[in-house]
Amino acid sequence: LTQFSGSAVETGSNPSGVAKVYVAVQHTAGGLAPLAWWNWSTQAFDASLGATPAFPGLGWTQVASTTISGLTTLAWSTSVPAGMLESSATYVVAPMAEDQATNQQANPAQAGAGAAFRYDTQAPTATITTPDLATHYYNAATLGSMIGTADDQNYGASGLASVQILLKLETSGAYWNGGNAGTSADWDG
């Protein structure tokens, strides 16, 4: 994740047009940072900014502006500052728009406003428990099911989407393709 982006829209019968867009970023859970808003001046999460950062203030940064009147949509983006995001943590990005007549979006950083996301840069782990790696020989009667565990709780905590296995026939170097014909057609070399 290298940038935050979005667009501001002004509606109505005779809009003056979007003039400026600001963004605030809140750390909401996990990781080492406190429950706090990002202080764009100190480049750190700052609990002293309160439950809702005052506007204008250190919790907000301007990410777009225009002087074109009547412009009803304004795209915005900003780079994610180095060190802002920690794996296993959740965040909210709250945008705030101001139009050419200096009307500001009401309650831009209220609870539940903005886009919430979990940042996860760590790969999950998977292990096999059956067949037992210490036992090298099985037959159809003793093999049973292939069983294992997978964990993302301690490695990023975004949750597991899927777990897959790869079965290799060591003698030929072929991989099982999921077939059940009981012939070499079940294996890809």
JSON list of C-alpha atoms in Angstrom, two decimals:
[
{"chain": "A", "resi": 1, "resn": "LEU", "atom": "CA", "xyz": [0.00, 0.00, 0.00]},
{"chain": "A", "resi": 2, "resn": "THR", "atom": "CA", "xyz": [1.79, 3.08, -1.23]},
{"chain": "A", "resi": 3, "resn": "GLN", "atom": "CA", "xyz": [-1.03, 5.63, -1.39]},
{"chain": "A", "resi": 4, "resn": "PHE", "atom": "CA", "xyz": [-4.52, 6.52, -0.23]},
{"chain": "A", "resi": 5, "resn": "SER", "atom": "CA", "xyz": [-6.85, 7.83, -2.94]},
{"chain": "A", "resi": 6, "resn": "GLY", "atom": "CA", "xyz": [-10.47, 8.62, -3.66]},
{"chain": "A", "resi": 7, "resn": "SER", "atom": "CA", "xyz": [-12.72, 11.39, -4.93]},
{"chain": "A", "resi": 8, "resn": "ALA", "atom": "CA", "xyz": [-14.85, 14.14, -3.45]},
{"chain": "A", "resi": 9, "resn": "VAL", "atom": "CA", "xyz": [-18.27, 14.89, -4.94]},
{"chain": "A", "resi": 10, "resn": "GLU", "atom": "CA", "xyz": [-20.53, 17.91, -4.54]},
{"chain": "A", "resi": 11, "resn": "THR", "atom": "CA", "xyz": [-24.17, 17.48, -5.46]},
{"chain": "A", "resi": 12, "resn": "GLY", "atom": "CA", "xyz": [-27.09, 19.87, -5.63]},
{"chain": "A", "resi": 13, "resn": "SER", "atom": "CA", "xyz": [-28.83, 22.08, -8.16]},
{"chain": "A", "resi": 14, "resn": "ASN", "atom": "CA", "xyz": [-26.17, 24.84, -8.34]},
{"chain": "A", "resi": 15, "resn": "PRO", "atom": "CA", "xyz": [-22.91, 23.61, -6.77]},
{"chain": "A", "resi": 16, "resn": "SER", "atom": "CA", "xyz": [-20.01, 26.02, -6.34]},
{"chain": "A", "resi": 17, "resn": "GLY", "atom": "CA", "xyz": [-17.70, 23.07, -6.90]},
{"chain": "A", "resi": 18, "resn": "VAL", "atom": "CA", "xyz": [-15.28, 21.06, -4.79]},
{"chain": "A", "resi": 19, "resn": "ALA", "atom": "CA", "xyz": [-12.30, 23.22, -3.85]},
{"chain": "A", "resi": 20, "resn": "LYS", "atom": "CA", "xyz": [-10.18, 21.20, -1.39]},
{"chain": "A", "resi": 21, "resn": "VAL", "atom": "CA", "xyz": [-9.92, 17.72, 0.05]},
{"chain": "A", "resi": 22, "resn": "TYR", "atom": "CA", "xyz": [-8.24, 16.81, 3.34]},
{"chain": "A", "resi": 23, "resn": "VAL", "atom": "CA", "xyz": [-7.50, 13.40, 4.88]},
{"chain": "A", "resi": 24, "resn": "ALA", "atom": "CA", "xyz": [-7.07, 12.10, 8.44]},
{"chain": "A", "resi": 25, "resn": "VAL", "atom": "CA", "xyz": [-5.83, 8.59, 9.29]},
{"chain": "A", "resi": 26, "resn": "GLN", "atom": "CA", "xyz": [-6.72, 6.80, 12.52]},
{"chain": "A", "resi": 27, "resn": "HIS", "atom": "CA", "xyz": [-5.05, 3.71, 13.98]},
{"chain": "A", "resi": 28, "resn": "THR", "atom": "CA", "xyz": [-7.99, 1.75, 15.44]},
{"chain": "A", "resi": 29, "resn": "ALA", "atom": "CA", "xyz": [-6.61, -1.60, 16.68]},
{"chain": "A", "resi": 30, "resn": "GLY", "atom": "CA", "xyz": [-3.64, -4.00, 16.74]},
{"chain": "A", "resi": 31, "resn": "GLY", "atom": "CA", "xyz": [0.03, -3.41, 16.24]},
{"chain": "A", "resi": 32, "resn": "LEU", "atom": "CA", "xyz": [2.11, -1.28, 18.57]},
{"chain": "A", "resi": 33, "resn": "ALA", "atom": "CA", "xyz": [0.64, 2.15, 17.85]},
{"chain": "A", "resi": 34, "resn": "PRO", "atom": "CA", "xyz": [-1.97, 3.60, 20.25]},
{"chain": "A", "resi": 35, "resn": "LEU", "atom": "CA", "xyz": [-5.59, 4.22, 19.31]},
{"chain": "A", "resi": 36, "resn": "ALA", "atom": "CA", "xyz": [-4.87, 7.62, 17.81]},
{"chain": "A", "resi": 37, "resn": "TRP", "atom": "CA", "xyz": [-4.88, 9.86, 14.75]},
{"chain": "A", "resi": 38, "resn": "TRP", "atom": "CA", "xyz": [-1.80, 10.36, 12.57]},
{"chain": "A", "resi": 39, "resn": "ASN", "atom": "CA", "xyz": [-0.06, 13.66, 13.30]},
{"chain": "A", "resi": 40, "resn": "TRP", "atom": "CA", "xyz": [1.11, 14.85, 9.88]},
{"chain": "A", "resi": 41, "resn": "SER", "atom": "CA", "xyz": [3.63, 17.22, 11.50]},
{"chain": "A", "resi": 42, "resn": "THR", "atom": "CA", "xyz": [5.41, 14.75, 13.80]},
{"chain": "A", "resi": 43, "resn": "GLN", "atom": "CA", "xyz": [4.83, 11.75, 11.47]},
{"chain": "A", "resi": 44, "resn": "ALA", "atom": "CA", "xyz": [3.52, 9.57, 14.33]},
{"chain": "A", "resi": 45, "resn": "PHE", "atom": "CA", "xyz": [0.18, 8.51, 15.80]},
{"chain": "A", "resi": 46, "resn": "ASP", "atom": "CA", "xyz": [-0.79, 11.03, 18.45]},
{"chain": "A", "resi": 47, "resn": "ALA", "atom": "CA", "xyz": [-3.37, 10.19, 21.14]},
{"chain": "A", "resi": 48, "resn": "SER", "atom": "CA", "xyz": [-3.46, 13.85, 22.21]},
{"chain": "A", "resi": 49, "resn": "LEU", "atom": "CA", "xyz": [-5.41, 14.69, 19.01]},
{"chain": "A", "resi": 50, "resn": "GLY", "atom": "CA", "xyz": [-8.50, 13.31, 20.76]},
{"chain": "A", "resi": 51, "resn": "ALA", "atom": "CA", "xyz": [-11.35, 11.11, 19.61]},
{"chain": "A", "resi": 52, "resn": "THR", "atom": "CA", "xyz": [-11.96, 13.38, 16.60]},
{"chain": "A", "resi": 53, "resn": "PRO", "atom": "CA", "xyz": [-9.11, 15.56, 15.34]},
{"chain": "A", "resi": 54, "resn": "ALA", "atom": "CA", "xyz": [-9.94, 19.27, 15.23]},
{"chain": "A", "resi": 55, "resn": "PHE", "atom": "CA", "xyz": [-10.11, 20.82, 11.78]},
{"chain": "A", "resi": 56, "resn": "PRO", "atom": "CA", "xyz": [-7.93, 22.48, 10.75]},
{"chain": "A", "resi": 57, "resn": "GLY", "atom": "CA", "xyz": [-5.24, 20.81, 12.78]},
{"chain": "A", "resi": 58, "resn": "LEU", "atom": "CA", "xyz": [-2.35, 18.40, 12.92]},
{"chain": "A", "resi": 59, "resn": "GLY", "atom": "CA", "xyz": [-4.58, 15.38, 12.27]},
{"chain": "A", "resi": 60, "resn": "TRP", "atom": "CA", "xyz": [-5.50, 16.60, 8.77]},
{"chain": "A", "resi": 61, "resn": "THR", "atom": "CA", "xyz": [-3.48, 17.08, 5.59]},
{"chain": "A", "resi": 62, "resn": "GLN", "atom": "CA", "xyz": [-4.62, 18.64, 2.32]},
{"chain": "A", "resi": 63, "resn": "VAL", "atom": "CA", "xyz": [-4.51, 16.10, -0.52]},
{"chain": "A", "resi": 64, "resn": "ALA", "atom": "CA", "xyz": [-6.14, 17.98, -3.42]},
{"chain": "A", "resi": 65, "resn": "SER", "atom": "CA", "xyz": [-7.27, 21.45, -4.46]},
{"chain": "A", "resi": 66, "resn": "THR", "atom": "CA", "xyz": [-8.58, 23.35, -7.46]},
{"chain": "A", "resi": 67, "resn": "THR", "atom": "CA", "xyz": [-9.75, 26.86, -8.27]},
{"chain": "A", "resi": 68, "resn": "ILE", "atom": "CA", "xyz": [-12.15, 25.71, -11.01]},
{"chain": "A", "resi": 69, "resn": "SER", "atom": "CA", "xyz": [-15.71, 26.77, -10.07]},
{"chain": "A", "resi": 70, "resn": "GLY", "atom": "CA", "xyz": [-18.55, 24.33, -10.56]},
{"chain": "A", "resi": 71, "resn": "LEU", "atom": "CA", "xyz": [-16.30, 21.24, -10.59]},
{"chain": "A", "resi": 72, "resn": "THR", "atom": "CA", "xyz": [-18.52, 18.61, -8.98]},
{"chain": "A", "resi": 73, "resn": "THR", "atom": "CA", "xyz": [-15.88, 15.87, -8.63]},
{"chain": "A", "resi": 74, "resn": "LEU", "atom": "CA", "xyz": [-12.27, 16.15, -7.50]},
{"chain": "A", "resi": 75, "resn": "ALA", "atom": "CA", "xyz": [-9.92, 13.15, -7.38]},
{"chain": "A", "resi": 76, "resn": "TRP", "atom": "CA", "xyz": [-7.42, 13.07, -4.54]},
{"chain": "A", "resi": 77, "resn": "SER", "atom": "CA", "xyz": [-4.43, 10.96, -3.46]},
{"chain": "A", "resi": 78, "resn": "THR", "atom": "CA", "xyz": [-1.57, 11.07, -1.02]},
{"chain": "A", "resi": 79, "resn": "SER", "atom": "CA", "xyz": [1.44, 8.88, -0.41]},
{"chain": "A", "resi": 80, "resn": "VAL", "atom": "CA", "xyz": [1.40, 6.68, 2.68]},
{"chain": "A", "resi": 81, "resn": "PRO", "atom": "CA", "xyz": [4.15, 8.06, 4.95]},
{"chain": "A", "resi": 82, "resn": "ALA", "atom": "CA", "xyz": [7.00, 5.66, 5.76]},
{"chain": "A", "resi": 83, "resn": "GLY", "atom": "CA", "xyz": [6.41, 3.95, 9.09]},
{"chain": "A", "resi": 84, "resn": "MET", "atom": "CA", "xyz": [2.71, 4.80, 9.28]},
{"chain": "A", "resi": 85, "resn": "LEU", "atom": "CA", "xyz": [1.31, 1.30, 8.80]},
{"chain": "A", "resi": 86, "resn": "GLU", "atom": "CA", "xyz": [2.09, -1.75, 10.94]},
{"chain": "A", "resi": 87, "resn": "SER", "atom": "CA", "xyz": [1.20, -5.28, 9.94]},
{"chain": "A", "resi": 88, "resn": "SER", "atom": "CA", "xyz": [-1.71, -6.75, 11.94]},
{"chain": "A", "resi": 89, "resn": "ALA", "atom": "CA", "xyz": [-3.21, -3.33, 12.65]},
{"chain": "A", "resi": 90, "resn": "THR", "atom": "CA", "xyz": [-6.46, -1.73, 11.49]},
{"chain": "A", "resi": 91, "resn": "TYR", "atom": "CA", "xyz": [-6.94, 1.83, 10.28]},
{"chain": "A", "resi": 92, "resn": "VAL", "atom": "CA", "xyz": [-9.58, 4.29, 9.08]},
{"chain": "A", "resi": 93, "resn": "VAL", "atom": "CA", "xyz": [-8.91, 6.85, 6.34]},
{"chain": "A", "resi": 94, "resn": "ALA", "atom": "CA", "xyz": [-11.38, 9.74, 6.69]},
{"chain": "A", "resi": 95, "resn": "PRO", "atom": "CA", "xyz": [-11.61, 12.32, 3.87]},
{"chain": "A", "resi": 96, "resn": "MET", "atom": "CA", "xyz": [-13.14, 15.79, 4.27]},
{"chain": "A", "resi": 97, "resn": "ALA", "atom": "CA", "xyz": [-14.19, 18.06, 1.42]},
{"chain": "A", "resi": 98, "resn": "GLU", "atom": "CA", "xyz": [-14.66, 21.82, 1.19]},
{"chain": "A", "resi": 99, "resn": "ASP", "atom": "CA", "xyz": [-16.41, 23.57, -1.68]},
{"chain": "A", "resi": 100, "resn": "GLN", "atom": "CA", "xyz": [-15.59, 26.88, -3.41]},
{"chain": "A", "resi": 101, "resn": "ALA", "atom": "CA", "xyz": [-18.06, 28.65, -1.07]},
{"chain": "A", "resi": 102, "resn": "THR", "atom": "CA", "xyz": [-16.03, 27.28, 1.92]},
{"chain": "A", "resi": 103, "resn": "ASN", "atom": "CA", "xyz": [-18.79, 24.90, 3.05]},
{"chain": "A", "resi": 104, "resn": "GLN", "atom": "CA", "xyz": [-17.18, 21.92, 4.77]},
{"chain": "A", "resi": 105, "resn": "GLN", "atom": "CA", "xyz": [-18.32, 18.32, 4.97]},
{"chain": "A", "resi": 106, "resn": "ALA", "atom": "CA", "xyz": [-20.10, 17.74, 8.29]},
{"chain": "A", "resi": 107, "resn": "ASN", "atom": "CA", "xyz": [-18.55, 15.27, 10.76]},
{"chain": "A", "resi": 108, "resn": "PRO", "atom": "CA", "xyz": [-15.92, 13.81, 8.42]},
{"chain": "A", "resi": 109, "resn": "ALA", "atom": "CA", "xyz": [-14.14, 11.87, 11.19]},
{"chain": "A", "resi": 110, "resn": "GLN", "atom": "CA", "xyz": [-17.13, 10.71, 13.21]},
{"chain": "A", "resi": 111, "resn": "ALA", "atom": "CA", "xyz": [-17.21, 7.10, 14.38]},
{"chain": "A", "resi": 112, "resn": "GLY", "atom": "CA", "xyz": [-17.66, 4.79, 11.42]},
{"chain": "A", "resi": 113, "resn": "ALA", "atom": "CA", "xyz": [-16.83, 7.44, 8.80]},
{"chain": "A", "resi": 114, "resn": "GLY", "atom": "CA", "xyz": [-14.18, 6.84, 6.18]},
{"chain": "A", "resi": 115, "resn": "ALA", "atom": "CA", "xyz": [-12.71, 3.62, 4.84]},
{"chain": "A", "resi": 116, "resn": "ALA", "atom": "CA", "xyz": [-11.62, 0.98, 7.37]},
{"chain": "A", "resi": 117, "resn": "PHE", "atom": "CA", "xyz": [-8.99, -1.62, 6.49]},
{"chain": "A", "resi": 118, "resn": "ARG", "atom": "CA", "xyz": [-6.56, -4.13, 8.04]},
{"chain": "A", "resi": 119, "resn": "TYR", "atom": "CA", "xyz": [-2.94, -3.91, 6.96]},
{"chain": "A", "resi": 120, "resn": "ASP", "atom": "CA", "xyz": [-1.23, -7.31, 6.68]},
{"chain": "A", "resi": 121, "resn": "THR", "atom": "CA", "xyz": [2.24, -7.85, 5.22]},
{"chain": "A", "resi": 122, "resn": "GLN", "atom": "CA", "xyz": [3.05, -11.16, 6.89]},
{"chain": "A", "resi": 123, "resn": "ALA", "atom": "CA", "xyz": [2.49, -14.56, 5.30]},
{"chain": "A", "resi": 124, "resn": "PRO", "atom": "CA", "xyz": [0.46, -17.16, 7.21]},
{"chain": "A", "resi": 125, "resn": "THR", "atom": "CA", "xyz": [1.91, -20.53, 8.18]},
{"chain": "A", "resi": 126, "resn": "ALA", "atom": "CA", "xyz": [0.71, -24.05, 7.42]},
{"chain": "A", "resi": 127, "resn": "THR", "atom": "CA", "xyz": [1.88, -27.39, 8.78]},
{"chain": "A", "resi": 128, "resn": "ILE", "atom": "CA", "xyz": [0.98, -31.01, 8.13]},
{"chain": "A", "resi": 129, "resn": "THR", "atom": "CA", "xyz": [0.29, -33.32, 11.07]},
{"chain": "A", "resi": 130, "resn": "THR", "atom": "CA", "xyz": [-0.95, -36.45, 9.26]},
{"chain": "A", "resi": 131, "resn": "PRO", "atom": "CA", "xyz": [0.65, -38.32, 7.66]},
{"chain": "A", "resi": 132, "resn": "ASP", "atom": "CA", "xyz": [3.34, -38.12, 10.30]},
{"chain": "A", "resi": 133, "resn": "LEU", "atom": "CA", "xyz": [6.61, -36.93, 8.78]},
{"chain": "A", "resi": 134, "resn": "ALA", "atom": "CA", "xyz": [8.58, -39.42, 10.90]},
{"chain": "A", "resi": 135, "resn": "THR", "atom": "CA", "xyz": [6.74, -42.39, 9.39]},
{"chain": "A", "resi": 136, "resn": "HIS", "atom": "CA", "xyz": [7.76, -42.84, 5.76]},
{"chain": "A", "resi": 137, "resn": "TYR", "atom": "CA", "xyz": [5.68, -45.83, 4.66]},
{"chain": "A", "resi": 138, "resn": "TYR", "atom": "CA", "xyz": [1.90, -46.07, 4.43]},
{"chain": "A", "resi": 139, "resn": "ASN", "atom": "CA", "xyz": [-0.52, -48.22, 2.49]},
{"chain": "A", "resi": 140, "resn": "ALA", "atom": "CA", "xyz": [-4.11, -47.46, 1.48]},
{"chain": "A", "resi": 141, "resn": "ALA", "atom": "CA", "xyz": [-5.44, -48.85, 4.75]},
{"chain": "A", "resi": 142, "resn": "THR", "atom": "CA", "xyz": [-3.13, -46.83, 7.02]},
{"chain": "A", "resi": 143, "resn": "LEU", "atom": "CA", "xyz": [-2.78, -43.51, 5.15]},
{"chain": "A", "resi": 144, "resn": "GLY", "atom": "CA", "xyz": [-6.20, -42.11, 6.08]},
{"chain": "A", "resi": 145, "resn": "SER", "atom": "CA", "xyz": [-6.76, -38.36, 5.71]},
{"chain": "A", "resi": 146, "resn": "MET", "atom": "CA", "xyz": [-4.20, -35.65, 5.22]},
{"chain": "A", "resi": 147, "resn": "ILE", "atom": "CA", "xyz": [-4.53, -33.30, 8.19]},
{"chain": "A", "resi": 148, "resn": "GLY", "atom": "CA", "xyz": [-2.76, -30.12, 9.18]},
{"chain": "A", "resi": 149, "resn": "THR", "atom": "CA", "xyz": [-3.15, -26.65, 10.61]},
{"chain": "A", "resi": 150, "resn": "ALA", "atom": "CA", "xyz": [-2.88, -23.15, 9.20]},
{"chain": "A", "resi": 151, "resn": "ASP", "atom": "CA", "xyz": [-2.45, -19.94, 11.18]},
{"chain": "A", "resi": 152, "resn": "ASP", "atom": "CA", "xyz": [-2.65, -16.26, 10.38]},
{"chain": "A", "resi": 153, "resn": "GLN", "atom": "CA", "xyz": [-3.60, -15.07, 13.87]},
{"chain": "A", "resi": 154, "resn": "ASN", "atom": "CA", "xyz": [0.04, -14.53, 14.84]},
{"chain": "A", "resi": 155, "resn": "TYR", "atom": "CA", "xyz": [1.23, -13.54, 11.36]},
{"chain": "A", "resi": 156, "resn": "GLY", "atom": "CA", "xyz": [-0.74, -10.54, 10.14]},
{"chain": "A", "resi": 157, "resn": "ALA", "atom": "CA", "xyz": [-4.21, -11.52, 11.36]},
{"chain": "A", "resi": 158, "resn": "SER", "atom": "CA", "xyz": [-6.18, -10.66, 8.23]},
{"chain": "A", "resi": 159, "resn": "GLY", "atom": "CA", "xyz": [-7.52, -14.21, 8.18]},
{"chain": "A", "resi": 160, "resn": "LEU", "atom": "CA", "xyz": [-7.01, -17.22, 5.98]},
{"chain": "A", "resi": 161, "resn": "ALA", "atom": "CA", "xyz": [-8.61, -17.22, 2.54]},
{"chain": "A", "resi": 162, "resn": "SER", "atom": "CA", "xyz": [-7.67, -20.78, 1.65]},
{"chain": "A", "resi": 163, "resn": "VAL", "atom": "CA", "xyz": [-5.23, -23.59, 2.36]},
{"chain": "A", "resi": 164, "resn": "GLN", "atom": "CA", "xyz": [-3.90, -25.74, -0.46]},
{"chain": "A", "resi": 165, "resn": "ILE", "atom": "CA", "xyz": [-1.70, -28.81, -0.56]},
{"chain": "A", "resi": 166, "resn": "LEU", "atom": "CA", "xyz": [0.68, -30.08, -3.19]},
{"chain": "A", "resi": 167, "resn": "LEU", "atom": "CA", "xyz": [1.22, -33.83, -3.38]},
{"chain": "A", "resi": 168, "resn": "LYS", "atom": "CA", "xyz": [4.39, -34.95, -5.15]},
{"chain": "A", "resi": 169, "resn": "LEU", "atom": "CA", "xyz": [5.27, -38.49, -6.24]},
{"chain": "A", "resi": 170, "resn": "GLU", "atom": "CA", "xyz": [8.94, -38.54, -5.26]},
{"chain": "A", "resi": 171, "resn": "THR", "atom": "CA", "xyz": [9.99, -41.38, -7.56]},
{"chain": "A", "resi": 172, "resn": "SER", "atom": "CA", "xyz": [8.87, -39.60, -10.73]},
{"chain": "A", "resi": 173, "resn": "GLY", "atom": "CA", "xyz": [8.84, -35.97, -9.60]},
{"chain": "A", "resi": 174, "resn": "ALA", "atom": "CA", "xyz": [5.21, -35.73, -10.77]},
{"chain": "A", "resi": 175, "resn": "TYR", "atom": "CA", "xyz": [2.49, -33.77, -8.95]},
{"chain": "A", "resi": 176, "resn": "TRP", "atom": "CA", "xyz": [-1.06, -35.00, -8.35]},
{"chain": "A", "resi": 177, "resn": "ASN", "atom": "CA", "xyz": [-3.50, -33.02, -10.50]},
{"chain": "A", "resi": 178, "resn": "GLY", "atom": "CA", "xyz": [-6.63, -33.98, -8.55]},
{"chain": "A", "resi": 179, "resn": "GLY", "atom": "CA", "xyz": [-7.63, -36.83, -10.85]},
{"chain": "A", "resi": 180, "resn": "ASN", "atom": "CA", "xyz": [-8.94, -40.14, -9.58]},
{"chain": "A", "resi": 181, "resn": "ALA", "atom": "CA", "xyz": [-8.51, -42.46, -12.56]},
{"chain": "A", "resi": 182, "resn": "GLY", "atom": "CA", "xyz": [-5.88, -44.47, -10.71]},
{"chain": "A", "resi": 183, "resn": "THR", "atom": "CA", "xyz": [-3.48, -44.13, -13.64]},
{"chain": "A", "resi": 184, "resn": "SER", "atom": "CA", "xyz": [-0.58, -41.91, -14.64]},
{"chain": "A", "resi": 185, "resn": "ALA", "atom": "CA", "xyz": [-3.18, -39.46, -15.98]},
{"chain": "A", "resi": 186, "resn": "ASP", "atom": "CA", "xyz": [-3.67, -38.37, -12.34]},
{"chain": "A", "resi": 187, "resn": "TRP", "atom": "CA", "xyz": [-0.12, -37.02, -12.22]},
{"chain": "A", "resi": 188, "resn": "ASP", "atom": "CA", "xyz": [1.52, -34.11, -14.04]},
{"chain": "A", "resi": 189, "resn": "GLY", "atom": "CA", "xyz": [5.24, -34.49, -14.69]}
]
